Structures are given as structure tokens and as C-alpha cells.
Coordinates of C-alpha atoms in Angstrom, one line a residue:
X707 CA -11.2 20.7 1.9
X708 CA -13.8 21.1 -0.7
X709 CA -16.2 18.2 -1.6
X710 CA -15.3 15.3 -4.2
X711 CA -17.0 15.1 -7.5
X712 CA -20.5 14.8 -7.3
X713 CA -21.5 12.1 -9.9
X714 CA -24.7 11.7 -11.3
X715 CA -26.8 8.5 -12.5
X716 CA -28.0 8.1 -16.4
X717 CA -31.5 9.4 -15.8
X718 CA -30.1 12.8 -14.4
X719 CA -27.8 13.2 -17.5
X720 CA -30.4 12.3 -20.2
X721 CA -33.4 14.3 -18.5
X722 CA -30.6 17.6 -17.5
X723 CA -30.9 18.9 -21.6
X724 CA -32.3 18.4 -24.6
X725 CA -29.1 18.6 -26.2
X726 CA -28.2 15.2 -24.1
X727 CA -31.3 13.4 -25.3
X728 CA -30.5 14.3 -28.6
X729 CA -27.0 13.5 -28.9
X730 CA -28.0 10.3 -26.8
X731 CA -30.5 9.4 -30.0
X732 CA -28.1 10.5 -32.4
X733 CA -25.2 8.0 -30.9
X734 CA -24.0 5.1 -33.3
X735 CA -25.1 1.5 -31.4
X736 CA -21.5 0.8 -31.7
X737 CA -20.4 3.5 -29.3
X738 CA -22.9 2.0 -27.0
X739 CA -21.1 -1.3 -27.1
X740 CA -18.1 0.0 -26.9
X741 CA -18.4 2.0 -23.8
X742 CA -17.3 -0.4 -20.9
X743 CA -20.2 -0.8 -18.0
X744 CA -18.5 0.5 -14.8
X745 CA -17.6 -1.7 -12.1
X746 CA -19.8 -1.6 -8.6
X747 CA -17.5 -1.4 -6.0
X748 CA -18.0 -0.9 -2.1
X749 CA -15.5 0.2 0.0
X750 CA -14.6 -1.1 3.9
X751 CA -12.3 1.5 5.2
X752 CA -12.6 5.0 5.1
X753 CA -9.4 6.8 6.4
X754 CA -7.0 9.0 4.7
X755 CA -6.2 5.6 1.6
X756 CA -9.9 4.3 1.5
X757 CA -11.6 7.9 1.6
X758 CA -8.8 9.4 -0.8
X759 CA -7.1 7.2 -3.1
X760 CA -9.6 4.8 -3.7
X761 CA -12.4 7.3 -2.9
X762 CA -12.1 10.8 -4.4
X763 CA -9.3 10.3 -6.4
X764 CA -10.4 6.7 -7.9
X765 CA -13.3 8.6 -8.6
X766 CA -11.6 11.0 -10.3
X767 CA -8.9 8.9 -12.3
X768 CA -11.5 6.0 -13.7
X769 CA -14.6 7.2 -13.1
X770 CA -15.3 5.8 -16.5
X771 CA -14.8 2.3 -15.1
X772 CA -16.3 2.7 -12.0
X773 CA -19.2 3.3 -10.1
X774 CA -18.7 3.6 -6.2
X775 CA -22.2 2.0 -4.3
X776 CA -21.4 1.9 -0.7
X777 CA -19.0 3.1 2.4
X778 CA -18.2 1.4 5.3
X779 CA -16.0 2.3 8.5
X780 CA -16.3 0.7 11.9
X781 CA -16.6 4.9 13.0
X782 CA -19.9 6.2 12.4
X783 CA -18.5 9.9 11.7
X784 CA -15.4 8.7 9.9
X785 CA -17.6 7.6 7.1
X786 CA -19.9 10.3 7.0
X787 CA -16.4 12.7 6.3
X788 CA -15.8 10.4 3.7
X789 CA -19.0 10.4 2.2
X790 CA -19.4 14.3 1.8
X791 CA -15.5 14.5 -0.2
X792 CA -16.9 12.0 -2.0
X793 CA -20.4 14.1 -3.4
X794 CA -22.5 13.4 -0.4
X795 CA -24.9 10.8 -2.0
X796 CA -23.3 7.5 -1.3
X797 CA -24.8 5.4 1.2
X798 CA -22.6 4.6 4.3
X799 CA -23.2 1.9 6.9
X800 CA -20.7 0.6 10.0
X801 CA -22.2 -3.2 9.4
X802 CA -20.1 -5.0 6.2
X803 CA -22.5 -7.4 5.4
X804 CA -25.6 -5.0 5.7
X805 CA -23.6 -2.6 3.1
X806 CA -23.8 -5.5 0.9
X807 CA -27.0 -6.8 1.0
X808 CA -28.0 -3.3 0.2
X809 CA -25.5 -1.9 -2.5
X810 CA -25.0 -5.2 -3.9
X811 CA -21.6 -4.6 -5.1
X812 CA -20.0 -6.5 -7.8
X813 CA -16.1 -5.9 -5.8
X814 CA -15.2 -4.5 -2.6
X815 CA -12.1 -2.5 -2.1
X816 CA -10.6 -3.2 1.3
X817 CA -9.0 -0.4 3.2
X818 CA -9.1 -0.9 6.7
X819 CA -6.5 -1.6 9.5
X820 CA -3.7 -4.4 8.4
X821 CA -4.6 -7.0 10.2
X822 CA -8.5 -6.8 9.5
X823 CA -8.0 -7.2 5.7
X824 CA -8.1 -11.2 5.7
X825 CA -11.1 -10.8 7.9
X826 CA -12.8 -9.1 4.8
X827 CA -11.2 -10.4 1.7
X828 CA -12.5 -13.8 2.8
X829 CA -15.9 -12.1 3.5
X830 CA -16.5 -10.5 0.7
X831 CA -15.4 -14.3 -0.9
X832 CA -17.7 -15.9 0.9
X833 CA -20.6 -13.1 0.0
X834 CA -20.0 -14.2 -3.6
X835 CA -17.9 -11.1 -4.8
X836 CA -14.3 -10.5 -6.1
X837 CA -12.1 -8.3 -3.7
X838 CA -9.3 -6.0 -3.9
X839 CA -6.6 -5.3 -0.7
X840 CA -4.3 -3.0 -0.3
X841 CA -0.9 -4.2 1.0
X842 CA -0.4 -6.1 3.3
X843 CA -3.1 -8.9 2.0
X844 CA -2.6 -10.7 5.8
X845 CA -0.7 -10.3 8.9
X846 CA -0.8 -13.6 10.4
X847 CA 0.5 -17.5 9.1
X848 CA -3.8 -18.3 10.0
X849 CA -5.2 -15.7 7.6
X850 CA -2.6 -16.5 5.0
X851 CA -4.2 -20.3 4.9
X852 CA -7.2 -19.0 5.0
X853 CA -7.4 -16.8 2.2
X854 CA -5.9 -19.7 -0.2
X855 CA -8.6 -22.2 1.4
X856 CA -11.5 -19.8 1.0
X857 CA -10.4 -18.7 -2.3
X858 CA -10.1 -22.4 -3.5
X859 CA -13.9 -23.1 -2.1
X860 CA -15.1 -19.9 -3.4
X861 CA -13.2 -19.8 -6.8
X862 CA -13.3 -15.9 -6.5
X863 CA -10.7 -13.3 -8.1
X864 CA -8.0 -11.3 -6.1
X865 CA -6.4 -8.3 -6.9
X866 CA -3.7 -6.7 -4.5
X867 CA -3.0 -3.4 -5.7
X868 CA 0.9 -3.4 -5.2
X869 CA 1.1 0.1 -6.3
X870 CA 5.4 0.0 -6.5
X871 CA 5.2 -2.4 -9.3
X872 CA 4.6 0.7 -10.7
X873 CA 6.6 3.5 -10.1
X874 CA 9.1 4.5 -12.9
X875 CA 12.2 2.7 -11.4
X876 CA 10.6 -0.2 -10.5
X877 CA 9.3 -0.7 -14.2
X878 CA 12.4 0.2 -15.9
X879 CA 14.5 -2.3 -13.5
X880 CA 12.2 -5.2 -14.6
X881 CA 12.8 -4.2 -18.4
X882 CA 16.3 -5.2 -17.9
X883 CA 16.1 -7.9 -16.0
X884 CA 13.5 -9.5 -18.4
X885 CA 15.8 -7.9 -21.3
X886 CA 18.8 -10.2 -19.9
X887 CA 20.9 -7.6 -19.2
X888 CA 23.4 -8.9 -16.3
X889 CA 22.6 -12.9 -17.3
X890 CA 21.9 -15.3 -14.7
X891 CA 20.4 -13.4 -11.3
X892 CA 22.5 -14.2 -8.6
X893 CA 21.8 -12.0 -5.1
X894 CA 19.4 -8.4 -5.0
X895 CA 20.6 -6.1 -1.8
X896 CA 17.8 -3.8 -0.8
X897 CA 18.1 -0.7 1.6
X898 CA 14.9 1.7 2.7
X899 CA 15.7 4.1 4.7
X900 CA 12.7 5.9 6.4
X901 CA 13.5 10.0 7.2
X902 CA 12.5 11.5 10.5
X903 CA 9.2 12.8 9.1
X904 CA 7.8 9.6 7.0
X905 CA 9.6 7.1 9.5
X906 CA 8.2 8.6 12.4
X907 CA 4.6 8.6 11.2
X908 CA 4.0 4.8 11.3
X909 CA 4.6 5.1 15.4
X910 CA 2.2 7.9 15.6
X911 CA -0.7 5.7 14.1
X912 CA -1.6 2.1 15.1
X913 CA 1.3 0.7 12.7
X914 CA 3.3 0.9 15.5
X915 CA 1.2 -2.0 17.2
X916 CA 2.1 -5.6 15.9
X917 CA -1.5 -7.0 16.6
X918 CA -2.8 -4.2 14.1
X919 CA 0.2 -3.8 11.8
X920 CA 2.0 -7.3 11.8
X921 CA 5.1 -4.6 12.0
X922 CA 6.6 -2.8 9.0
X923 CA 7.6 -6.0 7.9
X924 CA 4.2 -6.7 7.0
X925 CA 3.0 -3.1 6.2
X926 CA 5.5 -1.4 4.7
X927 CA 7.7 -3.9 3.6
X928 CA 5.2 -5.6 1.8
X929 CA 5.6 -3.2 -0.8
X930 CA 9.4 -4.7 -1.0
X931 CA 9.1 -8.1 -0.9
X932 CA 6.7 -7.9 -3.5
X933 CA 8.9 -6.3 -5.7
X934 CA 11.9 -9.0 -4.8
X935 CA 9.5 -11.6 -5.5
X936 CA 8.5 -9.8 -8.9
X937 CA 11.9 -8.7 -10.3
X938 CA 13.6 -12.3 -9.2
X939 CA 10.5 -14.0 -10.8
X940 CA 10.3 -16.9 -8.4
X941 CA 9.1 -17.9 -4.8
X942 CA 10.6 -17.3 -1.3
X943 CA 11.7 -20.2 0.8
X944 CA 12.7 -19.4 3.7
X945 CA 13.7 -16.1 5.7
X946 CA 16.0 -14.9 8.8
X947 CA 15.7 -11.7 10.1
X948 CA 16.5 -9.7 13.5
X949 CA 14.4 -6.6 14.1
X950 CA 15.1 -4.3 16.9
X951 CA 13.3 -0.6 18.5
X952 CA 16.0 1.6 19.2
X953 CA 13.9 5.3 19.2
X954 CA 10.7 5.1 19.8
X955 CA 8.1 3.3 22.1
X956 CA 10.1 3.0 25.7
X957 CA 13.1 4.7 24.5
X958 CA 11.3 8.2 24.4
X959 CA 11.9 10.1 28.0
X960 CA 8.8 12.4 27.7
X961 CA 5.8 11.6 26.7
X962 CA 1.7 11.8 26.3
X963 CA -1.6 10.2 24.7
X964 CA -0.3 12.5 21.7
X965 CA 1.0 15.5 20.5
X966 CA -1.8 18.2 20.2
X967 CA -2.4 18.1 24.2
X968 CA 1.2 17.3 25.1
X969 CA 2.9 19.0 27.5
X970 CA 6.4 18.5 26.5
X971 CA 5.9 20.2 23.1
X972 CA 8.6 22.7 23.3
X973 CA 11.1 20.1 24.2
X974 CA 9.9 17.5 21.9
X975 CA 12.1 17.2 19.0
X976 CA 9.6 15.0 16.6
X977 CA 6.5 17.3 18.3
X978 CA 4.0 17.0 15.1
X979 CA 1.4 19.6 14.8
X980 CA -1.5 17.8 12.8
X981 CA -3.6 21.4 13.2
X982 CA -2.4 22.7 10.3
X983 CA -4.1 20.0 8.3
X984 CA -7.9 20.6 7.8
X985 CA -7.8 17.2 5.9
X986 CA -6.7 15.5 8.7
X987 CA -8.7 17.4 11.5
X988 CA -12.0 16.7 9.5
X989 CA -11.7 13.1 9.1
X990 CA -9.9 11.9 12.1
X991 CA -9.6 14.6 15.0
X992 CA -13.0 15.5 14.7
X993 CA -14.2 11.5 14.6
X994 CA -11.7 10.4 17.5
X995 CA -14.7 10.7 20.4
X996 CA -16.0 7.3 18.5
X997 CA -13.1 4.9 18.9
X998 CA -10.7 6.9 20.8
X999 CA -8.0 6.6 18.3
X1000 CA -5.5 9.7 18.2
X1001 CA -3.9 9.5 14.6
X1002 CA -1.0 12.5 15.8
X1003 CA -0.5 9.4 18.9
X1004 CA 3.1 9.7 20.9
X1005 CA 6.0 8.3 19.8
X1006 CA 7.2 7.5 22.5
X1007 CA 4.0 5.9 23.9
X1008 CA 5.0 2.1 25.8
X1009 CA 2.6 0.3 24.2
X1010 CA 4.4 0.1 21.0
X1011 CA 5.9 -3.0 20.2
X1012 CA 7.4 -3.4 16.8
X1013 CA 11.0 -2.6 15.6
X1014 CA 12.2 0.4 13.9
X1015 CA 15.5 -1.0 12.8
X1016 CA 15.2 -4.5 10.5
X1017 CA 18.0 -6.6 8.9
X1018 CA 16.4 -9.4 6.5
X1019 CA 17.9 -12.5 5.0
X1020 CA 15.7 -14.3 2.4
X1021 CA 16.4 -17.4 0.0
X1022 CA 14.7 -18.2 -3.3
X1023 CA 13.9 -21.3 -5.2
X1024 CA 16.0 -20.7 -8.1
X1025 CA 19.1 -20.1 -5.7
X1026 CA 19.1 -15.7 -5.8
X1027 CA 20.1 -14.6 -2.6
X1028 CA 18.5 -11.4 -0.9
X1029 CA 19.8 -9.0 2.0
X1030 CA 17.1 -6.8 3.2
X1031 CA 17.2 -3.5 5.6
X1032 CA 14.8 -0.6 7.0
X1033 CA 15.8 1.6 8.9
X1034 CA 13.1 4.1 10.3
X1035 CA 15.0 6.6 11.9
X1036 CA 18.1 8.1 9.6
X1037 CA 17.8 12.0 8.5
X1038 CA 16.9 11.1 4.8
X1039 CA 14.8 9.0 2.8
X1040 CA 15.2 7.0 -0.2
X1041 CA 16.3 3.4 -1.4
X1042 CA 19.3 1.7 -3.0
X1043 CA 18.8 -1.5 -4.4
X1044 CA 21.8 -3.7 -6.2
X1045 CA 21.2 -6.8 -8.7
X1046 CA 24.5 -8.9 -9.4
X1047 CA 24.5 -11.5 -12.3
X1048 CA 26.1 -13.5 -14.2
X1049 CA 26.8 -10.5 -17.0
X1050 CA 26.9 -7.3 -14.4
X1051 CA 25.5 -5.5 -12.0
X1052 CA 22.2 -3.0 -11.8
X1053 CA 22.7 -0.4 -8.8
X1054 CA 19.3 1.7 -8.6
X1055 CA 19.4 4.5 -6.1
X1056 CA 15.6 6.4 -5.7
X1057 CA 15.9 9.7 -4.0
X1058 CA 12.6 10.7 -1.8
X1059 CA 13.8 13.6 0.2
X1060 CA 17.5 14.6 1.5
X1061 CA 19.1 17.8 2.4
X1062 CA 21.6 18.1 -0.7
X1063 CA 20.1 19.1 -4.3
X1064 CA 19.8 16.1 -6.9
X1065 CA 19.2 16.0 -10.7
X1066 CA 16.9 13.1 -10.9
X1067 CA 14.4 11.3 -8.7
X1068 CA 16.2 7.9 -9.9
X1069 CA 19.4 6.9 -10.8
X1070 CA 19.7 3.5 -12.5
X1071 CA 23.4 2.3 -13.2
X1072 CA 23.9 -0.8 -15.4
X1073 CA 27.4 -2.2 -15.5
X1074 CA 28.3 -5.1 -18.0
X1075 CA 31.4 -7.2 -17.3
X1076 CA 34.5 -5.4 -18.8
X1077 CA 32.0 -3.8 -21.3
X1078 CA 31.9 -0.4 -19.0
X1079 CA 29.0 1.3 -17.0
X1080 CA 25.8 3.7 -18.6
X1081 CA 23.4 5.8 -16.1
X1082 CA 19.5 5.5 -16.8
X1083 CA 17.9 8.2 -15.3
X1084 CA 14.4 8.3 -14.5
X1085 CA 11.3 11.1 -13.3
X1086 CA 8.3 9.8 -11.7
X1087 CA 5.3 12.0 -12.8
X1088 CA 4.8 14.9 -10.7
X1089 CA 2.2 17.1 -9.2
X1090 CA -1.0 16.9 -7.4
X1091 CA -2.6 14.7 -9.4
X1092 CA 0.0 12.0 -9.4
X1093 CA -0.1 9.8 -6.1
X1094 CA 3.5 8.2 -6.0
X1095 CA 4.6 9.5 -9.3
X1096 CA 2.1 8.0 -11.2
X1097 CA 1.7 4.7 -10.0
X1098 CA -1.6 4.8 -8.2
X1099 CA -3.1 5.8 -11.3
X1100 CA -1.6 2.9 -13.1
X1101 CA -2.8 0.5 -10.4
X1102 CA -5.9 1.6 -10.3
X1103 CA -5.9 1.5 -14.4
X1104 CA -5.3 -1.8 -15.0
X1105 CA -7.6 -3.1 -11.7
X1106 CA -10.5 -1.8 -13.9
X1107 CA -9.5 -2.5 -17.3
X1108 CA -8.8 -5.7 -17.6
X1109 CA -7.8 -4.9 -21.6
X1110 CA -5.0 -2.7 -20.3
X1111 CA -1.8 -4.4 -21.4
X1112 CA 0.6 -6.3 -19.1
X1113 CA 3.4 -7.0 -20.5
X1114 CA 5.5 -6.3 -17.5
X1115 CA 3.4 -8.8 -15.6
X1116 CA 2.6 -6.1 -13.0
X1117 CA -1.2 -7.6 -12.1
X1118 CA -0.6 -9.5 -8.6
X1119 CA -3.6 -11.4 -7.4
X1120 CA -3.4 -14.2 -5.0
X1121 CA -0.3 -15.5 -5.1
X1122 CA 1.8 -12.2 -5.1
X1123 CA -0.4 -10.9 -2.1
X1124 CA 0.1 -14.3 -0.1
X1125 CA 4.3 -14.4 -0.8
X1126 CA 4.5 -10.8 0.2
X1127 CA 2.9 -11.1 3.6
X1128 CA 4.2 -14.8 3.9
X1129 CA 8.0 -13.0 3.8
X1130 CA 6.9 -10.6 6.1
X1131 CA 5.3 -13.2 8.4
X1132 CA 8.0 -15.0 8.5
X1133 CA 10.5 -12.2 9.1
X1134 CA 9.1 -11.3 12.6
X1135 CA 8.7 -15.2 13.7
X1136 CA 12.3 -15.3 12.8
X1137 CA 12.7 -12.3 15.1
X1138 CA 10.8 -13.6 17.7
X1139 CA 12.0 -17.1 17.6
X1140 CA 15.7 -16.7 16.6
X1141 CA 15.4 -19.5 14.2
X1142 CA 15.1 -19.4 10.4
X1143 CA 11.6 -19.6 8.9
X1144 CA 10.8 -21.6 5.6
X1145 CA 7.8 -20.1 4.0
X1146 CA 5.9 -23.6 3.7
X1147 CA 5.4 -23.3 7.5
X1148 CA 3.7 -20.0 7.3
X1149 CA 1.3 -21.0 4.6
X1150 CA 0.7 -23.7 2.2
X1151 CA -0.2 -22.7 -1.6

């Protein structure tokens, strides 16, 4: 993989041609003013989403905006990978709070392992700064309280960047339901279905541990719930759920530390070859004598301990009801997600990947009460460039700008990262406990 941009600071630029220095003297004041000052940001967790996506590539999209200061990962050769994509010039440290004293950051962009993400938002709080978490914001009823309690002292901002607030379906569902389209909300049905490929790589990493994932209720599902909670427009109150692991973990009958040295490759069925990826060599095959963490791990490895099957139950304060499923394990990947009202129906159906030919990447049928049926259809942006059709682009857009227009609302910040994890929280005590979970008893806002 080739290095990421190189960037350069002022005094490089003005003293690298006359031509600069004169255009510089030549500018109006106004442009001056006009040009926004970029944003100091740090970031705490360098694997493939901290050294990548808000690395090289939010480097890439808003440069203009920001101004990356500081690396940090736990693994001393992890962040030195990262810090070469990234132009070679930014400072990297294993010690949070000695990356801060020294960069002196105005936000920190938290990347690390799921369950380590309160640990830092409340940090960086604490350290005087404004942070921004990827999904999930917590894993744990504790760190949910303790994020609200520290913000509250602190008075610091939050962003969660909630990236499928803004993928084309997504958008274009929440323009209906804000449009009034099928009336009065009523009940949302929600199915993810994880392929064979994408399903099986959460129990080769270490979301297939609860104590580092809070299970995909919390990790990947966070990305749902925060959508329910967005397109219903109103807070969870309480959630049942039953979760069980019906492929992986103990279910496998062969099995090793993880696929490159396994023996049982030939006869493995999910056997995953993560050689052919220099990307993923370099930054974690190459780093793994550090910590000792295999990111092509087994499948079938005992000490996983989360679901792969989930069936979720979750009731609102304005009455809408909502049945929730993933399923890890079926031969195709997508979603299909129904809204009944009082006026109609919304059925959305997002296709990922699936061994028969489709026209559109989204289907979005709105059906009005003896009025008949239309189809929306909808195209995510494509290409290299576009991370999830576009929407970690967007994200990372209005994060930065905070004159971007929001007229769909899509900024989360406290609140929507607490609710999200607070359903997810809930979810596996329910699963754990076999009793319903009000969302008051995992956190108090």
C-alpha cells in the first residue's frame, strides 16, 4: 500500500515558491476570513477504521477542516504502520494522556476496541477537549452513567459519528416519515442478515468476545437502533430479546489459534486467507508479536461467547412498536425494514451482496391506504472513494463543518450515542436474565 498524503504546514507552502508568496500577498483579507481554521484532532486507535477512515481518508475527504496532530495505539508497531499511510510526520505515542499534553488537541477521535471507548470519551472530557466515538459509544449500563455524569461536570460536546444516518436509503426513508407519508407511526420490523463472508468476520476479530464487543448488539447493531431511534423520533423504554450461537465458537469441530497456520485448511469451509491483503499484513500480521492478537483468529475458537443469531423486541415512548433480527450466518447479505402507519406502509429492502443479479442497491416501496403502491429506487455512491456509499464522507462532513445543513437532523451527540448502546445493553441483559429490560435501569439521562 502506498503512503497517505503527505501534508505540509504554512511555512513550507509560503517559503516552497515565489509564486505562493505572491499570490499569498495578493489575497483579498476577506478570503482570509473566510477560510475556516482546521480542527486539531488526535486519534486513540489505529487499526484498519482509526488508521483509514478517520486517518488517510479523513485526511483526504476534509483536509480543509482538519489538521491531524497525534496517533495513539496501545501497539507500539500498529501506530508506527499508521503513521507512515498517513505521510510519516505525525507524532505517535502508546500513552493517551502523554499524546495530549504534547499535541494539545482541540478533539480526539476515538477508535479503539468497543468497550475501551467510554474509557476515553470521558478522558478526553476530563482533559478539557470535545470527543468523537465511533459506534458503539459504551458497552456497559456503568459507562453509559458515566459518560452523562462526566459530560454534565465537564459541559463538553459529543459527536457519534453514526455513519447509517447517512446512507441513501436511510435519508430518503426519513424524508417520508417526516413528509407524513403513512400518518401516525405505529410498529418498524427490521431484518439484517449478515452473509458468510461479512458475518463471519466479527468472530475472527475480538467482536466475537462480549467483554470487548458488548456482542453485535452493541457493535453492530448500534448502527440499527440508532436508526430506529432516529426514524421513530422518540426514546426506547424498555427491550426483550433472546440471542443464541448456533455456528461458530464451540459449534466448530476443527479448529486453531487462526487460519494462516491452521492445519485443517483444506477442510475448513470459512478457511480465510488474510495473505492476499498487504493492507492487512502490514498493519496487523506484522504488529501481532506486540499483543498477540491474530485478526484472521478461528471461528470456531471456545472462547467466544456472544450470539450469532438475535431476535429483539423494543417499545417506545410514543407507543411504536419494534421487532428486531440478525442473523450472522445466512448465504446473503442485506436488510428489509417495514414501517406501518396510520396512512400505509414503507417496505425498504437494501441489497449488499446475493447470488442473483438486481437493478438497484435499494428498493423503497410506499403503499397508501386504497391509494395504490409506487417504488423509490435508490444508488448509494460508488467507487473507491466512497466508504458505504457515501456516507462516511457525509459524516465526516458535517462533524467538521458545523455550517453544513441538517435538516434531516442526522448530527447525534450524546443522547443518540447513549440510546443506541442503552438498547443494545439492554438486549443482552435481557438475554442473560430472561426478563425484560426498561432502559431507565441501564442508564439515567
Amino acid at each position: 500500500m502506498q503512503d497517505g498524503p503527505k501534508t505540509i504546514d504554512r511555512r513550507q507552502f509560503c517559503c516552497s515558491s515565489s509564486m505562493g508568496v505572491l499570490g499569498a500577498a495578493l489575497a483579498s483579507p476577506l478570503d482570509a476570513l473566510r477560510a475556516p481554521a482546521r480542527t486539531r484532532v488526535a486519534v486513540i486507535g489505529t487499526g484498519i477504521r482509526g488508521s483509514s477512515t478517520w486517518g488517510m481518508n479523513l485526511i483526504r475527504d476534509v483536509g480543509d477542516l482538519v489538521e491531524i496532530v497525534g496517533l495513539c495505539d496501545i501497539n507500539p508497531d500498529r501506530v508506527k504502520v499508521a503513521q507512515r499511510w498517513m505521510g510519516g510526520r505525525i507524532p505517535t505515542f502508546t500513552d493517551f494522556d502523554e499524546m495530549i499534553r504534547s499535541t494539545k488537541p482541540e478533539r480526539v477521535i476515538i477508535t479503539t476496541v468497543d468497550a475501551t471507548h467510554a474509557e476515553y470519551v470521558c478522558r478526553s472530557m476530563e482533559m478539557g477537549l470535545d470527543p468523537i466515538s465511533e459506534k458503539p459509544l459504551c458497552t456497559h449500563d456503568y459507562q453509559a452513567q458515566q459518560i452523562v455524569d462526566t459530560q454534565k461536570r465537564t459541559g463538553r460536546k459529543l459527536d457519534v459519528t453514526f455513519n447509517a444516518r447517512h446512507e441513501a436509503s436511510a435519508m430518503k426513508v426519513k424524508e417520508l416519515l417526516l413528509a407524513g407519508e403513512i400518518g401516525n407511526l405505529y410498529s418498524v420490523g427490521y431484518e439484517e442478515f449478515l452473509d458468510l463472508d461479512h458475518g463471519a468476520s466479527y468472530f475472527r476479530r475480538w467482536h466475537g468476545l462480549k467483554q470487548a464487543s458488548g456482542t453485535l448488539l452493541c457493535h453492530k447493531a448500534s448502527h440499527h437502533f440508532d436508526q430506529l431511534n432516529w426514524w421513530i423520533d422518540a426514546d426506547p423504554v424498555e427491550v426483550t430479546a433472546h440471542g443464541r450461537l448456533n455456528k461458530y465458537g464451540v459449534n466448530g469441530k476443527l479448529r486453531h489459534a487462526n487460519c494462516r497456520l491452521c492445519p485443517h485448511k483444506q477442510r475448513c469451509d470459512l478457511y480465510w486467507n488474510m495473505t492476499t491483503s498487504k493492507q492487512l499484513m502490514e498493519l496487523y500480521a506484522d504488529c501481532e508479536d506486540q499483543d498477540g492478537y491474530y485478526r484472521d483468529g478461528c471461528l470456531y475458537r471456545r472462547e467466544i461467547n456472544i450470539p450469532d443469531t438475535y431476535s429483539v423486541q423494543i417499545r417506545y415512548d410514543n407507543h411504536v412498536l419494534v421487532t428486531y433480527s440478525l442473523n450472522a450466518t445466512v448465504p446473503y447479505e442485506g436488510q428489509a425494514i417495514v414501517f406501518n402507519g396510520s396512512k400505509g406502509r414503507i417496505d425498504v429492502r437494501n441489497f449488499n451482496r446475493q447470488p442473483w443479479e438486481v437493478p438497484h442497491a435499494s428498493e423503497i416501496r410506499l403503499t397508501h391506504n386504497f391509494k395504490g403502491s409506487k417504488v423509490v429506487t435508490v444508488d448509494p455512491q460508488r467507487g473507491e472513494l466512497f466508504e458505504h456509499g457515501g456516507a462516511d464522507q457525509r459524516v465526516k462532513r458535517m462533524v467538521f463543518d458545523p455550517s453544513m445543513p441538517d435538516p434531516l437532523s442526522q448530527r447525534a451527540g450524546l443522547k443518540a450515542g447513549i440510546l443506541s448502546s442503552a438498547v443494545g445493553i439492554a438486549g443482552y441483559t435481557s438475554i442473560e436474565t430472561g426478563r425484560r429490560i426498561r432502559i431507565d435501569e441501564v442508564v439515567k439521562l
